Amino acid sequence: MALAERRIRTAAPAAARRGPAGPVALGIGLAVLATLVWSGSFVTSRALGDSVPPVQHAFWRWVVALAVVAPFGARRAWRQRALIRRHLGFVLLASLLGVTVYNTLVNQAGVTTPAANMGMIMAASPVLMALYERAGGVRLGPRRIAGLLIACAGVLLLVGGGASFSAGDLWMIAAACCFGSYSALLRRRPEGLDGAGFLFTTFLFGTVLLLPAQGVSLAVQGGFTPAPDTVLPLLYVGVASSAVAFFAWNKAISLIGPTRAGIVYYLQPVCVALLSWALLAEPTGWAQAGCMALILGGVVLGAGSRT
């Protein structure tokens, strides 16, 4: 009996140590899923750059995403309407950053910049996540500060001459800032606000905020011709890159935090470069490889350690 009790007492701390492993593994897995899916969306933005105006690309993406999420999130959002109303400022800001502005900037960048450049610049967004965490009280040691500087140097070299430069690179820098701010903001999501309901609400508000720009785009640029080479990519970004990836990323942030999720996000430049090389025949030169090494090395060093 005494031996059995000792075994129980010994096993209990071990089980407690193993307890967080499940949520952490799930969070990392969800972050990997979102990162891989979003890598394809950058290639899609580049592929549609000449056929679908950026604002219309974003608008129809979120219309599709709304249709996908509505069966799961609309009823939950309605049940939590009082909570959403109390935190309306937070929800509107998340919708603006994560839905309305971020993807429109990515699509605008895809008109003029290669998909590989888009992915490499986006890899700097976790640096902003780390800075937001520092503002929230997390200490940044010498290694993390050095990593931030190295990653920023890689981005500056990329857009300043280390690789082919275009105005789209500047649009991507703005998109990276939006995404980093959105990810940091998720850490402050009101307690009790359901994930599916929150996703539906941000998609809905973000789409409504896009309506004026959609109207201007239609009046100035005209619409686009629905065809398999436009509709199928829009379905991909609406279903996979929006409904699936945003749910996975938001859940990952809630489980492991923005900095650790950001470390997984560093896989994206490699995935985008490989996909753009395979699907769009975009060349990847030594200059891009060098910038990629600086960005990846810097962000891993900067966000992977607190010392």
Short mmCIF file of C-alpha atoms in Angstrom, two decimals:
data_model
loop_
_atom_site.label_atom_id
_atom_site.label_comp_id
_atom_site.label_asym_id
_atom_site.label_seq_id
_atom_site.Cartn_x
_atom_site.Cartn_y
_atom_site.Cartn_z
CA MET A 1 0.00 0.00 0.00
CA ALA A 2 2.80 2.38 0.93
CA LEU A 3 4.63 1.50 -2.27
CA ALA A 4 1.51 2.24 -4.31
CA GLU A 5 1.10 5.61 -2.61
CA ARG A 6 4.73 6.50 -3.33
CA ARG A 7 4.21 5.60 -6.98
CA ILE A 8 1.12 7.80 -7.15
CA ARG A 9 2.97 10.72 -5.55
CA THR A 10 5.89 10.23 -7.94
CA ALA A 11 3.66 10.00 -10.98
CA ALA A 12 1.64 13.09 -10.10
CA PRO A 13 4.46 15.64 -10.58
CA ALA A 14 5.47 13.91 -13.81
CA ALA A 15 1.91 14.16 -15.11
CA ALA A 16 1.81 17.79 -14.09
CA ARG A 17 5.02 18.41 -16.02
CA ARG A 18 3.58 16.68 -19.06
CA GLY A 19 0.25 18.51 -18.79
CA PRO A 20 1.14 21.67 -20.76
CA ALA A 21 2.79 19.63 -23.53
CA GLY A 22 -0.56 18.90 -25.16
CA PRO A 23 -1.71 22.52 -25.55
CA VAL A 24 1.79 23.63 -26.59
CA ALA A 25 2.04 20.91 -29.23
CA LEU A 26 -1.44 21.77 -30.48
CA GLY A 27 -0.58 25.47 -30.60
CA ILE A 28 2.61 24.84 -32.55
CA GLY A 29 0.79 22.51 -34.93
CA LEU A 30 -1.92 25.10 -35.58
CA ALA A 31 0.70 27.81 -36.16
CA VAL A 32 2.45 25.53 -38.66
CA LEU A 33 -0.85 24.89 -40.45
CA ALA A 34 -1.64 28.61 -40.70
CA THR A 35 1.88 29.43 -41.89
CA LEU A 36 1.83 26.81 -44.65
CA VAL A 37 -1.61 27.87 -45.87
CA TRP A 38 -0.69 31.56 -45.84
CA SER A 39 2.44 30.81 -47.85
CA GLY A 40 0.15 29.71 -50.66
CA SER A 41 -1.92 32.90 -50.35
CA PHE A 42 1.14 35.05 -51.14
CA VAL A 43 1.65 33.08 -54.33
CA THR A 44 -2.05 33.55 -55.10
CA SER A 45 -1.81 37.32 -54.56
CA ARG A 46 1.06 37.44 -57.00
CA ALA A 47 -0.73 35.22 -59.54
CA LEU A 48 -3.91 37.35 -59.44
CA GLY A 49 -2.04 40.66 -59.48
CA ASP A 50 -2.66 41.24 -63.19
CA SER A 51 -6.24 39.95 -63.40
CA VAL A 52 -8.09 40.91 -60.20
CA PRO A 53 -7.75 44.41 -58.66
CA PRO A 54 -6.31 44.19 -55.13
CA VAL A 55 -9.36 45.59 -53.31
CA GLN A 56 -11.74 43.30 -55.21
CA HIS A 57 -9.44 40.36 -54.46
CA ALA A 58 -9.67 41.16 -50.75
CA PHE A 59 -13.42 41.83 -50.83
CA TRP A 60 -14.40 38.54 -52.50
CA ARG A 61 -11.93 36.65 -50.35
CA TRP A 62 -13.79 37.76 -47.23
CA VAL A 63 -17.21 37.22 -48.76
CA VAL A 64 -16.23 33.59 -49.34
CA ALA A 65 -14.73 33.36 -45.85
CA LEU A 66 -17.93 34.73 -44.31
CA ALA A 67 -20.01 32.12 -46.12
CA VAL A 68 -17.73 29.37 -44.80
CA VAL A 69 -17.60 30.60 -41.19
CA ALA A 70 -21.24 31.67 -40.86
CA PRO A 71 -22.66 28.18 -40.11
CA PHE A 72 -20.24 27.84 -37.18
CA GLY A 73 -19.82 31.41 -35.96
CA ALA A 74 -22.94 33.47 -36.71
CA ARG A 75 -25.09 31.93 -33.98
CA ARG A 76 -22.27 32.13 -31.43
CA ALA A 77 -21.64 35.77 -32.30
CA TRP A 78 -25.33 36.54 -31.87
CA ARG A 79 -25.40 34.88 -28.45
CA GLN A 80 -22.41 36.99 -27.40
CA ARG A 81 -23.65 40.24 -28.94
CA ALA A 82 -23.71 42.00 -25.56
CA LEU A 83 -20.05 41.07 -24.93
CA ILE A 84 -19.11 42.13 -28.46
CA ARG A 85 -20.91 45.44 -27.95
CA ARG A 86 -18.99 46.08 -24.73
CA HIS A 87 -15.69 45.47 -26.52
CA LEU A 88 -16.69 46.99 -29.86
CA GLY A 89 -13.53 49.10 -30.10
CA PHE A 90 -11.30 46.04 -29.76
CA VAL A 91 -13.31 44.05 -32.33
CA LEU A 92 -13.33 46.91 -34.83
CA LEU A 93 -9.57 47.41 -34.49
CA ALA A 94 -8.91 43.68 -34.96
CA SER A 95 -11.20 43.69 -38.02
CA LEU A 96 -9.47 46.72 -39.51
CA LEU A 97 -5.93 45.41 -39.00
CA GLY A 98 -6.43 41.70 -39.69
CA VAL A 99 -9.10 41.77 -42.38
CA THR A 100 -9.65 45.11 -44.08
CA VAL A 101 -6.12 46.52 -44.31
CA TYR A 102 -3.68 43.62 -44.03
CA ASN A 103 -4.84 41.49 -46.95
CA THR A 104 -5.54 44.49 -49.17
CA LEU A 105 -1.93 45.60 -48.68
CA VAL A 106 -0.68 42.09 -49.48
CA ASN A 107 -2.73 42.04 -52.69
CA GLN A 108 -1.46 45.49 -53.65
CA ALA A 109 2.10 44.31 -53.09
CA GLY A 110 1.47 41.29 -55.32
CA VAL A 111 0.95 43.58 -58.31
CA THR A 112 4.61 44.59 -58.47
CA THR A 113 6.78 42.47 -56.17
CA PRO A 114 7.74 38.77 -56.44
CA ALA A 115 6.04 36.35 -54.06
CA ALA A 116 9.42 35.37 -52.57
CA ASN A 117 10.08 38.99 -51.56
CA MET A 118 6.61 39.17 -50.02
CA GLY A 119 7.28 36.14 -47.87
CA MET A 120 10.70 37.37 -46.73
CA ILE A 121 9.42 40.80 -45.72
CA MET A 122 6.51 39.24 -43.82
CA ALA A 123 9.04 37.24 -41.82
CA ALA A 124 9.93 40.46 -40.04
CA SER A 125 6.44 40.79 -38.51
CA PRO A 126 7.34 38.62 -35.48
CA VAL A 127 9.92 41.29 -34.60
CA LEU A 128 7.03 43.68 -34.07
CA MET A 129 5.22 41.04 -32.00
CA ALA A 130 8.28 40.80 -29.74
CA LEU A 131 8.42 44.59 -29.38
CA TYR A 132 4.77 44.65 -28.36
CA GLU A 133 5.46 41.98 -25.75
CA ARG A 134 8.33 44.11 -24.45
CA ALA A 135 5.93 47.02 -24.12
CA GLY A 136 3.70 44.67 -22.15
CA GLY A 137 6.46 43.99 -19.62
CA VAL A 138 8.45 41.09 -21.13
CA ARG A 139 12.20 41.76 -20.76
CA LEU A 140 14.33 41.94 -23.92
CA GLY A 141 17.90 40.84 -23.31
CA PRO A 142 21.00 41.46 -25.46
CA ARG A 143 20.44 38.40 -27.67
CA ARG A 144 16.88 39.39 -28.47
CA ILE A 145 17.85 42.99 -29.25
CA ALA A 146 20.66 41.74 -31.51
CA GLY A 147 18.21 39.49 -33.31
CA LEU A 148 15.80 42.36 -33.91
CA LEU A 149 18.59 44.47 -35.41
CA ILE A 150 19.80 41.64 -37.66
CA ALA A 151 16.29 40.94 -38.96
CA CYS A 152 15.69 44.62 -39.66
CA ALA A 153 19.02 44.79 -41.50
CA GLY A 154 17.90 41.89 -43.70
CA VAL A 155 14.66 43.68 -44.59
CA LEU A 156 16.50 46.93 -45.33
CA LEU A 157 18.96 45.12 -47.60
CA LEU A 158 16.11 43.37 -49.36
CA VAL A 159 14.21 46.55 -50.19
CA GLY A 160 17.28 48.75 -50.58
CA GLY A 161 19.32 46.79 -53.08
CA GLY A 162 19.97 43.32 -51.74
CA ALA A 163 17.35 42.00 -54.16
CA SER A 164 15.05 43.40 -56.84
CA PHE A 165 13.24 46.43 -55.37
CA SER A 166 9.73 47.57 -56.22
CA ALA A 167 7.02 49.71 -54.67
CA GLY A 168 5.33 46.46 -53.66
CA ASP A 169 8.06 45.88 -51.09
CA LEU A 170 6.92 49.00 -49.26
CA TRP A 171 3.32 47.78 -49.35
CA MET A 172 4.53 44.51 -47.81
CA ILE A 173 6.35 46.32 -45.01
CA ALA A 174 3.08 48.05 -44.16
CA ALA A 175 1.28 44.67 -44.33
CA ALA A 176 3.85 43.12 -41.98
CA CYS A 177 3.26 45.93 -39.47
CA CYS A 178 -0.51 45.32 -39.67
CA PHE A 179 -0.15 41.59 -39.16
CA GLY A 180 2.28 41.99 -36.26
CA SER A 181 -0.10 44.46 -34.59
CA TYR A 182 -3.08 42.17 -35.17
CA SER A 183 -1.26 39.17 -33.69
CA ALA A 184 -0.20 41.14 -30.62
CA LEU A 185 -3.75 42.46 -30.24
CA LEU A 186 -5.13 38.90 -30.09
CA ARG A 187 -3.37 38.46 -26.76
CA ARG A 188 -5.87 40.97 -25.34
CA ARG A 189 -8.99 39.28 -26.69
CA PRO A 190 -11.74 39.69 -24.08
CA GLU A 191 -12.17 36.67 -21.86
CA GLY A 192 -15.23 34.67 -22.78
CA LEU A 193 -15.37 35.81 -26.40
CA ASP A 194 -15.82 32.61 -28.40
CA GLY A 195 -13.21 31.88 -31.08
CA ALA A 196 -15.66 31.09 -33.89
CA GLY A 197 -17.91 33.99 -32.93
CA PHE A 198 -14.95 36.36 -32.82
CA LEU A 199 -13.77 35.14 -36.22
CA PHE A 200 -17.20 35.62 -37.80
CA THR A 201 -17.56 39.09 -36.29
CA THR A 202 -14.15 40.29 -37.49
CA PHE A 203 -14.77 38.87 -40.96
CA LEU A 204 -18.16 40.60 -41.08
CA PHE A 205 -16.92 43.97 -39.83
CA GLY A 206 -13.80 43.79 -42.00
CA THR A 207 -15.87 43.10 -45.12
CA VAL A 208 -18.26 45.96 -44.34
CA LEU A 209 -15.27 48.30 -43.88
CA LEU A 210 -14.07 47.24 -47.34
CA LEU A 211 -17.36 48.16 -49.04
CA PRO A 212 -16.48 51.82 -49.81
CA ALA A 213 -13.12 50.82 -51.35
CA GLN A 214 -14.85 48.04 -53.29
CA GLY A 215 -17.28 50.54 -54.76
CA VAL A 216 -14.47 52.90 -55.79
CA SER A 217 -12.50 50.02 -57.33
CA LEU A 218 -15.48 48.88 -59.40
CA ALA A 219 -16.16 52.43 -60.60
CA VAL A 220 -12.53 53.21 -61.50
CA GLN A 221 -11.04 49.85 -62.48
CA GLY A 222 -14.10 47.87 -63.50
CA GLY A 223 -14.77 44.30 -62.48
CA PHE A 224 -12.92 41.14 -63.45
CA THR A 225 -14.04 38.22 -65.59
CA PRO A 226 -14.93 35.12 -63.53
CA ALA A 227 -12.93 32.18 -64.88
CA PRO A 228 -11.27 29.11 -63.39
CA ASP A 229 -7.94 30.95 -63.09
CA THR A 230 -9.59 33.68 -60.98
CA VAL A 231 -12.41 31.90 -59.15
CA LEU A 232 -10.39 28.91 -57.94
CA PRO A 233 -7.62 31.05 -56.35
CA LEU A 234 -10.30 33.21 -54.70
CA LEU A 235 -11.93 30.10 -53.28
CA TYR A 236 -8.55 28.99 -51.94
CA VAL A 237 -7.85 32.28 -50.16
CA GLY A 238 -11.45 32.52 -48.94
CA VAL A 239 -11.70 29.00 -47.53
CA ALA A 240 -8.16 27.96 -46.65
CA SER A 241 -6.24 31.22 -46.15
CA SER A 242 -9.08 33.00 -44.36
CA ALA A 243 -11.48 30.65 -42.60
CA VAL A 244 -9.04 27.82 -41.82
CA ALA A 245 -5.75 29.70 -41.37
CA PHE A 246 -7.13 32.59 -39.31
CA PHE A 247 -8.95 30.22 -36.96
CA ALA A 248 -5.77 28.14 -36.59
CA TRP A 249 -3.58 31.20 -36.00
CA ASN A 250 -5.95 32.83 -33.50
CA LYS A 251 -6.17 29.57 -31.55
CA ALA A 252 -2.39 29.16 -31.65
CA ILE A 253 -1.93 32.67 -30.21
CA SER A 254 -4.31 31.82 -27.35
CA LEU A 255 -2.37 28.62 -26.58
CA ILE A 256 1.28 29.61 -26.98
CA GLY A 257 1.37 33.41 -27.33
CA PRO A 258 2.45 35.64 -30.22
CA THR A 259 6.21 35.28 -29.79
CA ARG A 260 6.32 31.48 -29.89
CA ALA A 261 3.80 31.40 -32.74
CA GLY A 262 5.96 33.97 -34.48
CA ILE A 263 8.93 31.61 -34.35
CA VAL A 264 6.90 29.09 -36.38
CA TYR A 265 5.98 31.89 -38.77
CA TYR A 266 9.64 32.11 -39.77
CA LEU A 267 9.07 29.03 -41.94
CA GLN A 268 7.00 31.16 -44.29
CA PRO A 269 9.76 32.76 -46.44
CA VAL A 270 11.18 29.35 -47.27
CA CYS A 271 7.74 27.97 -48.14
CA VAL A 272 6.84 31.01 -50.26
CA ALA A 273 10.16 30.94 -52.11
CA LEU A 274 9.76 27.25 -52.92
CA LEU A 275 6.13 27.64 -54.01
CA SER A 276 6.83 30.70 -56.16
CA TRP A 277 9.76 28.89 -57.78
CA ALA A 278 7.66 25.78 -58.44
CA LEU A 279 4.37 27.42 -59.47
CA LEU A 280 5.32 30.83 -60.86
CA ALA A 281 8.86 30.08 -62.11
CA GLU A 282 10.21 33.01 -60.06
CA PRO A 283 14.00 32.86 -59.73
CA THR A 284 15.60 32.87 -56.30
CA GLY A 285 19.10 34.36 -56.43
CA TRP A 286 21.97 34.61 -54.00
CA ALA A 287 20.94 38.11 -52.94
CA GLN A 288 17.51 36.88 -51.88
CA ALA A 289 19.06 33.87 -50.14
CA GLY A 290 21.40 36.17 -48.20
CA CYS A 291 18.57 38.47 -47.15
CA MET A 292 16.51 35.43 -46.17
CA ALA A 293 19.35 34.14 -44.00
CA LEU A 294 19.65 37.50 -42.23
CA ILE A 295 15.92 37.79 -41.62
CA LEU A 296 15.46 34.23 -40.43
CA GLY A 297 18.59 34.26 -38.29
CA GLY A 298 17.65 37.58 -36.74
CA VAL A 299 14.07 36.80 -35.90
CA VAL A 300 14.91 33.37 -34.49
CA LEU A 301 17.64 34.89 -32.34
CA GLY A 302 15.47 37.84 -31.35
CA ALA A 303 12.27 36.05 -30.42
CA GLY A 304 13.63 32.63 -29.50
CA SER A 305 15.43 33.76 -26.36
CA ARG A 306 14.70 36.14 -23.53
CA THR A 307 18.31 36.49 -22.46
#
